[in-house]
Structure formats: structure tokens, C-alpha cells
Tab-separated table of N, CA, C and O in Angstrom:
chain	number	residue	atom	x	y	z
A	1	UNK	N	0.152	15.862	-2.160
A	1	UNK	CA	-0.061	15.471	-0.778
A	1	UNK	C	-1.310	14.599	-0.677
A	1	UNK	O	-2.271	14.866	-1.399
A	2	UNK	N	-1.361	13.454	0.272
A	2	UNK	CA	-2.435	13.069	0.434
A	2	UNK	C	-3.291	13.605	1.433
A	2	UNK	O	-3.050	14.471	2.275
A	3	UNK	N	-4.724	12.710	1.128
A	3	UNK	CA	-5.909	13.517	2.146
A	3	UNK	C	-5.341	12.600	3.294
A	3	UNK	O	-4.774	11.651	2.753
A	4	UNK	N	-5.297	12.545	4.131
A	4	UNK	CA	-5.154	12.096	5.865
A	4	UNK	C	-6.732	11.935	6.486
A	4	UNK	O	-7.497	12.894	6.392
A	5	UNK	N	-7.185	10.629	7.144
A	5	UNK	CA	-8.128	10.366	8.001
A	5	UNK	C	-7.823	10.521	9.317
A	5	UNK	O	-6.769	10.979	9.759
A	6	UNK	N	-8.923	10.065	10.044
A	6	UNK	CA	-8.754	10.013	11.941
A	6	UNK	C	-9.036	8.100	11.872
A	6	UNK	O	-9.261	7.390	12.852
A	7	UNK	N	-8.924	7.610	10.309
A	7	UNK	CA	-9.616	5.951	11.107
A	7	UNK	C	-8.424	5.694	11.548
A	7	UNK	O	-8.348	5.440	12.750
A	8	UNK	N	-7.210	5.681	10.770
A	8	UNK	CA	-5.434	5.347	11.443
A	8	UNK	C	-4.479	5.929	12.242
A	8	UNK	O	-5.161	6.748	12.859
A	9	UNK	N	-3.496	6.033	12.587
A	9	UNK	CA	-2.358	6.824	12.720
A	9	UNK	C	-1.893	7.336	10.786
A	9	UNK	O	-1.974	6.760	9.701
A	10	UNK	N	-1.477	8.529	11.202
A	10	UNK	CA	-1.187	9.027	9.749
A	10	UNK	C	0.377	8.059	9.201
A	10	UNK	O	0.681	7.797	8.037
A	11	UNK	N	1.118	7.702	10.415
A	11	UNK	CA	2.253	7.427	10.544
A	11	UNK	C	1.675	5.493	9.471
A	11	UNK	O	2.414	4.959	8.645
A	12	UNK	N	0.805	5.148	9.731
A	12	UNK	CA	0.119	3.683	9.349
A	12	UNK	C	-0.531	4.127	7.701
A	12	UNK	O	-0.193	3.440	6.738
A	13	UNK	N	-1.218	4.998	7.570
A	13	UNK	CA	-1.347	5.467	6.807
A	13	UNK	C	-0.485	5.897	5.133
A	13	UNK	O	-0.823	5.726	3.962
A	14	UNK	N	0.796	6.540	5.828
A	14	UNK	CA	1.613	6.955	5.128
A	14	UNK	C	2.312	5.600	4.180
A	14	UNK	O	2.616	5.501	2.991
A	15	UNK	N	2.390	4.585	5.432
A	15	UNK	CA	3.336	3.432	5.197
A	15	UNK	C	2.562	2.484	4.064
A	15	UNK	O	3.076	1.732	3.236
A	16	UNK	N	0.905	2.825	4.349
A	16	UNK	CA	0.134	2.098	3.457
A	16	UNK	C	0.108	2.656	2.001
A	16	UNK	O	-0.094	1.967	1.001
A	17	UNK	N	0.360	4.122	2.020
A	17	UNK	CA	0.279	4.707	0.857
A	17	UNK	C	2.080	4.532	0.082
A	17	UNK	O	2.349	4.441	-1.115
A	18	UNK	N	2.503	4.533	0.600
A	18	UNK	CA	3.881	4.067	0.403
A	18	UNK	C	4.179	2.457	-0.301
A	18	UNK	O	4.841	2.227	-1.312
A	19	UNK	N	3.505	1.513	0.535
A	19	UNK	CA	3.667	0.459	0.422
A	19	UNK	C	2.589	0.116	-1.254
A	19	UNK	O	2.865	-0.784	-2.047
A	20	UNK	N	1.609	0.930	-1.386
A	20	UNK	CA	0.921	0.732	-2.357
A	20	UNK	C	1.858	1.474	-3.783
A	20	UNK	O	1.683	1.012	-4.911
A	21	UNK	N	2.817	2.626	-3.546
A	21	UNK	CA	3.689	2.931	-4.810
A	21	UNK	C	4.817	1.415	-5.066
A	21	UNK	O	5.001	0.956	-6.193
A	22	UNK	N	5.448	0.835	-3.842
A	22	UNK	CA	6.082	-0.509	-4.066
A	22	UNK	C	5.284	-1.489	-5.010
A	22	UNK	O	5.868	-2.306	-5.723
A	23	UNK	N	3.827	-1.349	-4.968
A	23	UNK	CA	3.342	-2.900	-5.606
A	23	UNK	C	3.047	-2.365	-7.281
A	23	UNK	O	2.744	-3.173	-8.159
A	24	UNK	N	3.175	-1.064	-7.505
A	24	UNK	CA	3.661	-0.186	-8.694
A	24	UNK	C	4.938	-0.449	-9.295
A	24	UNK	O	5.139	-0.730	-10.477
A	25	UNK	N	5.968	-0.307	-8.173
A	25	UNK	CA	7.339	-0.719	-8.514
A	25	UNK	C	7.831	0.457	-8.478
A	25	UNK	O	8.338	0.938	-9.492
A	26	UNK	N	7.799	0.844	-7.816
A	26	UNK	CA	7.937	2.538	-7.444
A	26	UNK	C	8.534	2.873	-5.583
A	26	UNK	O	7.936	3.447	-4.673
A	27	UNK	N	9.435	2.452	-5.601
A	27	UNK	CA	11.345	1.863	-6.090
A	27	UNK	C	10.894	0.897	-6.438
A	27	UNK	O	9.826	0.414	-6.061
A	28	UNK	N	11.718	0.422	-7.292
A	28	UNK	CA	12.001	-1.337	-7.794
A	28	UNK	C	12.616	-2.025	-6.206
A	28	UNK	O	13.191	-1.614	-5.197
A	29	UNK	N	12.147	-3.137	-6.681
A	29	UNK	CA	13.179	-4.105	-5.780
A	29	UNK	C	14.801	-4.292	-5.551
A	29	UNK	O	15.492	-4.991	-6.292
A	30	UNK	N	15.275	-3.603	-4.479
A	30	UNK	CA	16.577	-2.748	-4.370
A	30	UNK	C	17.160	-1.816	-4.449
A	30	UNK	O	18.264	-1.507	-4.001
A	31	UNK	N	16.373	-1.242	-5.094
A	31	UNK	CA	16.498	0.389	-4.818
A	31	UNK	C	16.153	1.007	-3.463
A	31	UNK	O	15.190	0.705	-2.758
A	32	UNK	N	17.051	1.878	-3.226
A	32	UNK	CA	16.692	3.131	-2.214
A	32	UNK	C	15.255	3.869	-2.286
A	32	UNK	O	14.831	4.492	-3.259
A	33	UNK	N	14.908	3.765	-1.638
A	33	UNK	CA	13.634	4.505	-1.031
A	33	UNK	C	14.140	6.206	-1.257
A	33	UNK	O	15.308	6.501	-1.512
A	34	UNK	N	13.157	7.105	-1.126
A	34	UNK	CA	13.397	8.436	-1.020
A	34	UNK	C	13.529	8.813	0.391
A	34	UNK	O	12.937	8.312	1.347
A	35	UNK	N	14.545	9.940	0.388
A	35	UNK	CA	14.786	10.159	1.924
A	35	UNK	C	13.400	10.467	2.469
A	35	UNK	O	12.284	10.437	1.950
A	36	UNK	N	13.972	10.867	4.063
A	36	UNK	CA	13.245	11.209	5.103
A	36	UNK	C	12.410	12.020	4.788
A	36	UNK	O	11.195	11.865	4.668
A	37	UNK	N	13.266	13.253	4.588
A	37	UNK	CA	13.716	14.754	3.912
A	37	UNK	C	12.345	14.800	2.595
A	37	UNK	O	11.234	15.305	2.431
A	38	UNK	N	13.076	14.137	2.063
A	38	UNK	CA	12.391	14.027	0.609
A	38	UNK	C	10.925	13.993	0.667
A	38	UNK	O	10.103	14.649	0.028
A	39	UNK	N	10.718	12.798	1.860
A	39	UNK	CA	9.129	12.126	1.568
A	39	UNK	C	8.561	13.025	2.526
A	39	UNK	O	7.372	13.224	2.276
A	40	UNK	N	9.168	13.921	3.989
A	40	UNK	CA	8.212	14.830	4.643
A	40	UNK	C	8.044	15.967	3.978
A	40	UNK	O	7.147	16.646	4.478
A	41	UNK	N	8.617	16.505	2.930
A	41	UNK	CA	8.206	17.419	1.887
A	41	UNK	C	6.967	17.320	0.713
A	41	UNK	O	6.092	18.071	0.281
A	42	UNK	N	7.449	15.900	0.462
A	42	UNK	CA	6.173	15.522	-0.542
A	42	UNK	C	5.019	15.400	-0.078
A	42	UNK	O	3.938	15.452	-0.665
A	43	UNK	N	5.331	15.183	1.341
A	43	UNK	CA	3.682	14.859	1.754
A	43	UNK	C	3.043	15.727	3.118
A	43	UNK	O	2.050	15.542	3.821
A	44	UNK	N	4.082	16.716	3.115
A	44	UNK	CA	3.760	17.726	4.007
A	44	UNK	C	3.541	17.658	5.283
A	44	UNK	O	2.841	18.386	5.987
A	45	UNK	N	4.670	16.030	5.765
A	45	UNK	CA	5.017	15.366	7.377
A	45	UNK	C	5.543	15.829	7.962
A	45	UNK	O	6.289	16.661	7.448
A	46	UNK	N	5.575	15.697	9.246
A	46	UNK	CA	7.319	15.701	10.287
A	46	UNK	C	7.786	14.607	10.395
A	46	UNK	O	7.371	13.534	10.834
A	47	UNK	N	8.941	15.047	9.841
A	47	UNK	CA	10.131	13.558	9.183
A	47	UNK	C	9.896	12.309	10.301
A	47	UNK	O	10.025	11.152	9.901
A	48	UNK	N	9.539	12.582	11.754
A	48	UNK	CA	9.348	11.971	13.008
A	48	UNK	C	7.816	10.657	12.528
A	48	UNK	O	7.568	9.470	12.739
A	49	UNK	N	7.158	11.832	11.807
A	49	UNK	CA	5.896	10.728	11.271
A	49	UNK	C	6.380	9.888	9.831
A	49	UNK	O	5.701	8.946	9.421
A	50	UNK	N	7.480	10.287	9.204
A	50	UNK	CA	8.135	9.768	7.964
A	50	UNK	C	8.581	8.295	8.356
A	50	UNK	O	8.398	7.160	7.915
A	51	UNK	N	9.234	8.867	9.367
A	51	UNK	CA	10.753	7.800	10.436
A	51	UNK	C	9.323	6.192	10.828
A	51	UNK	O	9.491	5.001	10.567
A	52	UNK	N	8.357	6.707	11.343
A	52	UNK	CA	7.447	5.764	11.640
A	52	UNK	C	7.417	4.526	10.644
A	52	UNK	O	7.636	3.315	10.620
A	53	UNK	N	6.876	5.925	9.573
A	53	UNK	CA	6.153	4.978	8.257
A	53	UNK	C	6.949	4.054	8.137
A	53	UNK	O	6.649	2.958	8.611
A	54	UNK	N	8.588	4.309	7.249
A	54	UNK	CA	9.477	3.882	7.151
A	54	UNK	C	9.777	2.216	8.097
A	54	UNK	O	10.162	1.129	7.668
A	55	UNK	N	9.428	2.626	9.379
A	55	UNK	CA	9.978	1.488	10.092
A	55	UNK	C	9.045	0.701	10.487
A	55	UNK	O	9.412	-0.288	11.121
A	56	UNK	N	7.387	0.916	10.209
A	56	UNK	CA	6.585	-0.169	9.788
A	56	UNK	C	6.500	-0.785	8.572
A	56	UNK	O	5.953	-1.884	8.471
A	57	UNK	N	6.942	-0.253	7.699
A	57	UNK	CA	8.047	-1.056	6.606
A	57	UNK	C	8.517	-2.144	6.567
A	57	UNK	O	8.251	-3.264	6.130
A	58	UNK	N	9.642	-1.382	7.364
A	58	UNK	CA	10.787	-2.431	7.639
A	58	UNK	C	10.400	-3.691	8.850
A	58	UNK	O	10.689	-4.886	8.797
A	59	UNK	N	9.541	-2.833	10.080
A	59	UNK	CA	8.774	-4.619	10.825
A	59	UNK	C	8.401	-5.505	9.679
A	59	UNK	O	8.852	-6.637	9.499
A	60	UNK	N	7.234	-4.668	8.660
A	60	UNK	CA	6.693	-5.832	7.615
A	60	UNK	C	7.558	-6.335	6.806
A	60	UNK	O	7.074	-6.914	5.833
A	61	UNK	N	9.026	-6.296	6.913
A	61	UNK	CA	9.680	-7.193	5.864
A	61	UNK	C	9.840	-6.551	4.547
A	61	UNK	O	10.394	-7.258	3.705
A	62	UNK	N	9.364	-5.000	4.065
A	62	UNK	CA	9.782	-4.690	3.015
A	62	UNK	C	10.673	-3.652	2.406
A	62	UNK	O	10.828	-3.206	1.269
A	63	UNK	N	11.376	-3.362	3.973
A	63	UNK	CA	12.558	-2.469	3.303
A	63	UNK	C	13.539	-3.057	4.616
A	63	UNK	O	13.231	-3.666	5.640
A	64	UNK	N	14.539	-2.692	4.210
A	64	UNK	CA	15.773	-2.627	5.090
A	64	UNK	C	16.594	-1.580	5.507
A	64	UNK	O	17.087	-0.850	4.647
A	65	UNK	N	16.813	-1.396	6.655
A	65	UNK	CA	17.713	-0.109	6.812
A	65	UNK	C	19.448	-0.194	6.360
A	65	UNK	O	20.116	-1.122	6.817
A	66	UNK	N	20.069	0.806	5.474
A	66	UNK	CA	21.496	0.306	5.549
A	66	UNK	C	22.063	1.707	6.340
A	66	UNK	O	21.808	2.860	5.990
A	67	UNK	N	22.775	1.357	7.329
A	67	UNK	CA	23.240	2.429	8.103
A	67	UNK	C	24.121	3.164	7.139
A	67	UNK	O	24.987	2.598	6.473
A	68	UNK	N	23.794	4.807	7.076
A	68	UNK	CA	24.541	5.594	6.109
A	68	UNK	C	24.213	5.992	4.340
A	68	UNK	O	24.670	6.853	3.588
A	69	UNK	N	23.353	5.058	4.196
A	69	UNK	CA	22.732	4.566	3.469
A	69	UNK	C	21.400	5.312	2.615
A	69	UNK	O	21.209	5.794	1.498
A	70	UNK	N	20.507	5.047	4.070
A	70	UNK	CA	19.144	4.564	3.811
A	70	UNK	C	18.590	3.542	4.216
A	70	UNK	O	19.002	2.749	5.062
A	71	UNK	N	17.120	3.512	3.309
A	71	UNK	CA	16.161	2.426	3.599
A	71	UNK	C	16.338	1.884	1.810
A	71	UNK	O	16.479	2.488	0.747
A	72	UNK	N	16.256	0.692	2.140
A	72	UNK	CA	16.099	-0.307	0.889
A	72	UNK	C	14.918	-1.244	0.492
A	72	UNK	O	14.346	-1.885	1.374
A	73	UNK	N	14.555	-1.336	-0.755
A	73	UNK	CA	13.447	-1.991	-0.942
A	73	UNK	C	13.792	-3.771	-1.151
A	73	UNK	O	14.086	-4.276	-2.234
A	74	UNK	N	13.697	-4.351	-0.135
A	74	UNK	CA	13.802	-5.881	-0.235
A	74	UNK	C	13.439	-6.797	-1.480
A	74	UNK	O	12.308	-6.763	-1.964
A	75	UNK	N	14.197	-7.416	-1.859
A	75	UNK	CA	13.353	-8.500	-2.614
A	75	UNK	C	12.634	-9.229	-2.480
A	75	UNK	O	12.977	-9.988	-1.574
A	76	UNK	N	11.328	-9.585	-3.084
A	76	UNK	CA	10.178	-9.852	-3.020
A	76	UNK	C	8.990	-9.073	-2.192
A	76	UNK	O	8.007	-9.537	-1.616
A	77	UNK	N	9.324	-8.069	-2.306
A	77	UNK	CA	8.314	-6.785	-0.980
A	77	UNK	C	7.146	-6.856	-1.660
A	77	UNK	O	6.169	-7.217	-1.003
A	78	UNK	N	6.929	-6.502	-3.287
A	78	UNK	CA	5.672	-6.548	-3.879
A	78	UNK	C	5.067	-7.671	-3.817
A	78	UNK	O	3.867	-7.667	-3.545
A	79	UNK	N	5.839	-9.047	-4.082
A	79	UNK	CA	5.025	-10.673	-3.353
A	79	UNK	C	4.731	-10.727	-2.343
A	79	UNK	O	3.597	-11.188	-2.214
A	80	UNK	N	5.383	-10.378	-1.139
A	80	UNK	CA	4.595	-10.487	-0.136
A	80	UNK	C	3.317	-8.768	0.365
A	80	UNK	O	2.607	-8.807	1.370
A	81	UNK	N	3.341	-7.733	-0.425
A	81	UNK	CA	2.531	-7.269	-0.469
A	81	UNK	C	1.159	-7.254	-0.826
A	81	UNK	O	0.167	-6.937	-0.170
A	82	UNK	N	1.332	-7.781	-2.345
A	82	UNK	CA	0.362	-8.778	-3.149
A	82	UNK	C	-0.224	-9.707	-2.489
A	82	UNK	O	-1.420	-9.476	-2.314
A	83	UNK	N	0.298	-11.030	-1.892
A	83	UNK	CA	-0.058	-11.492	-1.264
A	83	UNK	C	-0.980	-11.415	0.373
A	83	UNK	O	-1.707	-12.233	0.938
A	84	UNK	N	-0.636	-10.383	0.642
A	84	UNK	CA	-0.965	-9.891	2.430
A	84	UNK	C	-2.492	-8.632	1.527
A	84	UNK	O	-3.227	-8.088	2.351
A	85	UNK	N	-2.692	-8.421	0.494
A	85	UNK	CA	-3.153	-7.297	-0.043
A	85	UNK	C	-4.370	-8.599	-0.332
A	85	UNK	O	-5.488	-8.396	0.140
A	86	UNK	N	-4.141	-9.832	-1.054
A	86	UNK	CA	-4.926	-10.188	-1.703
A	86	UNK	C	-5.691	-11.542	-0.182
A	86	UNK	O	-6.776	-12.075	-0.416
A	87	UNK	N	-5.323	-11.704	0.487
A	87	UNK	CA	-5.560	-12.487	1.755
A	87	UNK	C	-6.787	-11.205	2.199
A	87	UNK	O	-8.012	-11.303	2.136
A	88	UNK	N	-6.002	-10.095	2.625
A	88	UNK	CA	-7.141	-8.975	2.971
A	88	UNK	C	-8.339	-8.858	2.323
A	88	UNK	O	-9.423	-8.764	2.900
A	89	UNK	N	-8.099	-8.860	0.598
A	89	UNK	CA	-9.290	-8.943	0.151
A	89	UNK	C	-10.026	-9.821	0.257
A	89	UNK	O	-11.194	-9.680	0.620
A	90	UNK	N	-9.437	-11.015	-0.069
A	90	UNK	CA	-10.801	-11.997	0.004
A	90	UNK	C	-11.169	-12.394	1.618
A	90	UNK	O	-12.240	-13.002	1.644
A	91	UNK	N	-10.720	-12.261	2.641
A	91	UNK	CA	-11.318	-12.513	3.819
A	91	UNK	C	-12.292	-10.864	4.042
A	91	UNK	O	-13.486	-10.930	4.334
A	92	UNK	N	-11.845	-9.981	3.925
A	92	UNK	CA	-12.560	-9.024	4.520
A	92	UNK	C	-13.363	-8.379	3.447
A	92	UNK	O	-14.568	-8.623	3.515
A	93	UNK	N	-12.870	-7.405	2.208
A	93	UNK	CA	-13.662	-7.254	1.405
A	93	UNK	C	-14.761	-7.730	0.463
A	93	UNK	O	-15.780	-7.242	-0.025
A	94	UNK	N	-14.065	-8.984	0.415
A	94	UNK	CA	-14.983	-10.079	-1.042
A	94	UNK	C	-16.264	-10.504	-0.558
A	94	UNK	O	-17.250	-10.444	-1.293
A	95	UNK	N	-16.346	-11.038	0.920
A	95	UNK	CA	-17.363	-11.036	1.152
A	95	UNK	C	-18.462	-10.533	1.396
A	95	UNK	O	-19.531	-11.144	1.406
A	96	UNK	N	-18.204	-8.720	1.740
A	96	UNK	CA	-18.912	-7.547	1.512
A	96	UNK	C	-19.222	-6.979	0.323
A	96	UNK	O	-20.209	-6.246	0.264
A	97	UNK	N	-18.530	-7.192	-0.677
A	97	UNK	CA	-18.832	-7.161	-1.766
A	97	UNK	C	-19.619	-7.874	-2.653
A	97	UNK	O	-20.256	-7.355	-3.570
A	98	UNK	N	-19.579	-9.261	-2.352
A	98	UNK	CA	-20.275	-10.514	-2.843
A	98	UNK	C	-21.610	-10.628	-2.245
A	98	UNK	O	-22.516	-11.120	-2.918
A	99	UNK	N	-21.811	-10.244	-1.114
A	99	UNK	CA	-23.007	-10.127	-0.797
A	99	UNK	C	-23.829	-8.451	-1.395
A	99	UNK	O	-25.033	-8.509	-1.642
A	100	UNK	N	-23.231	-7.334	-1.545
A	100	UNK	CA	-23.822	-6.391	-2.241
A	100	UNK	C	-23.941	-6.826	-3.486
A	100	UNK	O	-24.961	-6.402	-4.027
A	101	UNK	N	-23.302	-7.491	-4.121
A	101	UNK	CA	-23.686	-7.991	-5.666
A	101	UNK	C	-25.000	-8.607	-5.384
A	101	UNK	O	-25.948	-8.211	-6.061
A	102	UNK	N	-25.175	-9.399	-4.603
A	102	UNK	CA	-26.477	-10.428	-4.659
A	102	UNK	C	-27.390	-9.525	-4.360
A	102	UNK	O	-28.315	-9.487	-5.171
A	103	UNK	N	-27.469	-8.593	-3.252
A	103	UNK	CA	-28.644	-7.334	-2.855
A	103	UNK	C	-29.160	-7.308	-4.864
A	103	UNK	O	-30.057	-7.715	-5.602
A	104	UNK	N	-28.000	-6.618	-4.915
A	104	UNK	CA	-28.564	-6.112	-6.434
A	104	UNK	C	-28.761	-6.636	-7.761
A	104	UNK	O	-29.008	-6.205	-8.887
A	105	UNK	N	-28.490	-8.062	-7.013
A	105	UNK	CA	-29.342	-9.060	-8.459
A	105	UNK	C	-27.948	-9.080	-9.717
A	105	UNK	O	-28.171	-9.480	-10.859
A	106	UNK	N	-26.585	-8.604	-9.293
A	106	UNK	CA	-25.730	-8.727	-10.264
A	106	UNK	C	-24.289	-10.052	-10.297
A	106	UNK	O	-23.359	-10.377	-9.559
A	107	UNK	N	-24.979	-10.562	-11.916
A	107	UNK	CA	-24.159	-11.941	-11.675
A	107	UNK	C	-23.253	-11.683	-12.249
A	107	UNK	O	-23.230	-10.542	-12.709
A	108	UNK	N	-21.924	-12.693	-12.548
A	108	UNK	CA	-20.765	-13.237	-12.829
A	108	UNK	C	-20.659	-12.035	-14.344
A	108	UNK	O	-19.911	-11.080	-14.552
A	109	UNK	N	-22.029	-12.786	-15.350
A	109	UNK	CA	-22.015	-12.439	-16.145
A	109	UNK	C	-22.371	-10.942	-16.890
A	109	UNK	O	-22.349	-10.497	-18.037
A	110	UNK	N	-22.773	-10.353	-15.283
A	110	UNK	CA	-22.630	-9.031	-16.131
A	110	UNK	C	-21.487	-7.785	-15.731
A	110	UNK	O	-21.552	-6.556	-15.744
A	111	UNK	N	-20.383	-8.809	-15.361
A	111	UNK	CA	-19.337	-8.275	-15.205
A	111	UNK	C	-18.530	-8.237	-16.105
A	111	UNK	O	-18.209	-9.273	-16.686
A	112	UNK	N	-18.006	-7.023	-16.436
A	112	UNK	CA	-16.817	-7.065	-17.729
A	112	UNK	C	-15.380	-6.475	-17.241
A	112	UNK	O	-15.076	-5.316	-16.960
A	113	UNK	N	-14.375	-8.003	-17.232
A	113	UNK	CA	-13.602	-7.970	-16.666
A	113	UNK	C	-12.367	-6.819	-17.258
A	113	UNK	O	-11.499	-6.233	-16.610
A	114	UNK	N	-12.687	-6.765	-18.779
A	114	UNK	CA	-11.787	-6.222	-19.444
A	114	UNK	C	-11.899	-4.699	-19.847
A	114	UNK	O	-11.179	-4.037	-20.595
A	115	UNK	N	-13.231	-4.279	-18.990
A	115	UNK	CA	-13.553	-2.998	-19.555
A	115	UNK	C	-12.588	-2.023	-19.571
A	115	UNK	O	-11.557	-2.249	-18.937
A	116	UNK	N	-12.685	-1.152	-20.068
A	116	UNK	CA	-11.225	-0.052	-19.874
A	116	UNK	C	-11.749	0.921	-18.923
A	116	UNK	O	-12.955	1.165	-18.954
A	117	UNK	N	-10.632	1.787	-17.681
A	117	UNK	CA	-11.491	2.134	-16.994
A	117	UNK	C	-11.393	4.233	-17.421
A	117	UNK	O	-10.422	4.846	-17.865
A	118	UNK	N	-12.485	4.663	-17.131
A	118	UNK	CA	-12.463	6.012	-17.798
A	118	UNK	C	-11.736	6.670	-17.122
A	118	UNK	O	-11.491	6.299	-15.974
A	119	UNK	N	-11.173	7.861	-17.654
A	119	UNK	CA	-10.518	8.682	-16.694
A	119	UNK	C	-11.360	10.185	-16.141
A	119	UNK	O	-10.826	10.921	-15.312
């Protein structure tokens, strides 16, 4: 289960944590999503806050509903996730970040892009 804040709706939340297993590939592109059922169990919802997630999803273009069905994962959902993910970063994060690098005197070069990260 995840931890839940007060900064979102949990229902915005869910869809973000959701939308972040897609850019995993976790459904692939065309695959069925996990039910309603399924995902208010895993994450200890009312299917009503599931139904949300789900269909801010589908406003953003990355699943589809098939009546009888399910919800489906669109093609290209992780490109335009990636993309809408990496716009976010560099307008809002990079520059908060880029300026804490400079506070602390840390350049280009003492970044190691390839480090492995610990567990």
C-alpha cells in the first residue's frame, strides 16, 4: 500500500502512482490494466477512489475504456508520460535544483552520472 498525503486528492495521487508503474511498463502498451477490484485491494481504496484514478487516466490520454472489457493501456502512454514527466522537470524542478547545486558550490563535474545507486 502506499503512504497517502493531504497535498492531493488521493484519487490524483493514485493515478500518479499508477501512471509512474506505466513508464516501467507495468502493463505494457495494450494490455489491460488491473481491475477496479484488484487495484482497491492492493492499495487499500474504495473502488469509487479507484474509478477516479482510472478516469484521470483516461482524460490524460493513457488508457482507454473498452466496455465489458476494462481499461486499456494506449499506445504511446509512456511517450507522452515521459514527455509531460520530463517538461515538469525541467520547468519546475531543474531550476530548484540547479540553483541548490550552486548554494553548494557543486559543478557538472562532480557529478557521476553512472554511479550505481545503493540499495
Amino acid at each position: 500500500m502506499a503512504d497517502w498525503n493531504n497535498q492531493s486528492p488521493i484519487y490524483l495521487q493514485l493515478a500518479e502512482c499508477l501512471s509512474q508503474a506505466l513508464l516501467d511498463g507495468r502493463p505494457q502498451e495494450g494490455q489491460a490494466m488491473p481491475s477496479v477490484r484488484l487495484l482497491a485491494a492492493e492499495y487499500g481504496l474504495n473502488p469509487l477512489t479507484v474509478n477516479r484514478a482510472l478516469q484521470a487516466m483516461v482524460d490524460a490520454g493513457l488508457l482507454e475504456s473498452r466496455r465489458g472489457l476494462g481499461m486499456f493501456v494506449l499506445p504511446q502512454a509512456s511517450e507522452r508520460l515521459r514527455a509531460a514527466d520530463r517538461a515538469r522537470f525541467l520547468s519546475q524542478e531543474w531550476p530548484l535544483l540547479r540553483a541548490k547545486l550552486q548554494r553548494l558550490g557543486i559543478s557538472a563535474s562532480d557529478l557521476d552520472w553512472h554511479a550505481k545507486e545503493s540499495a
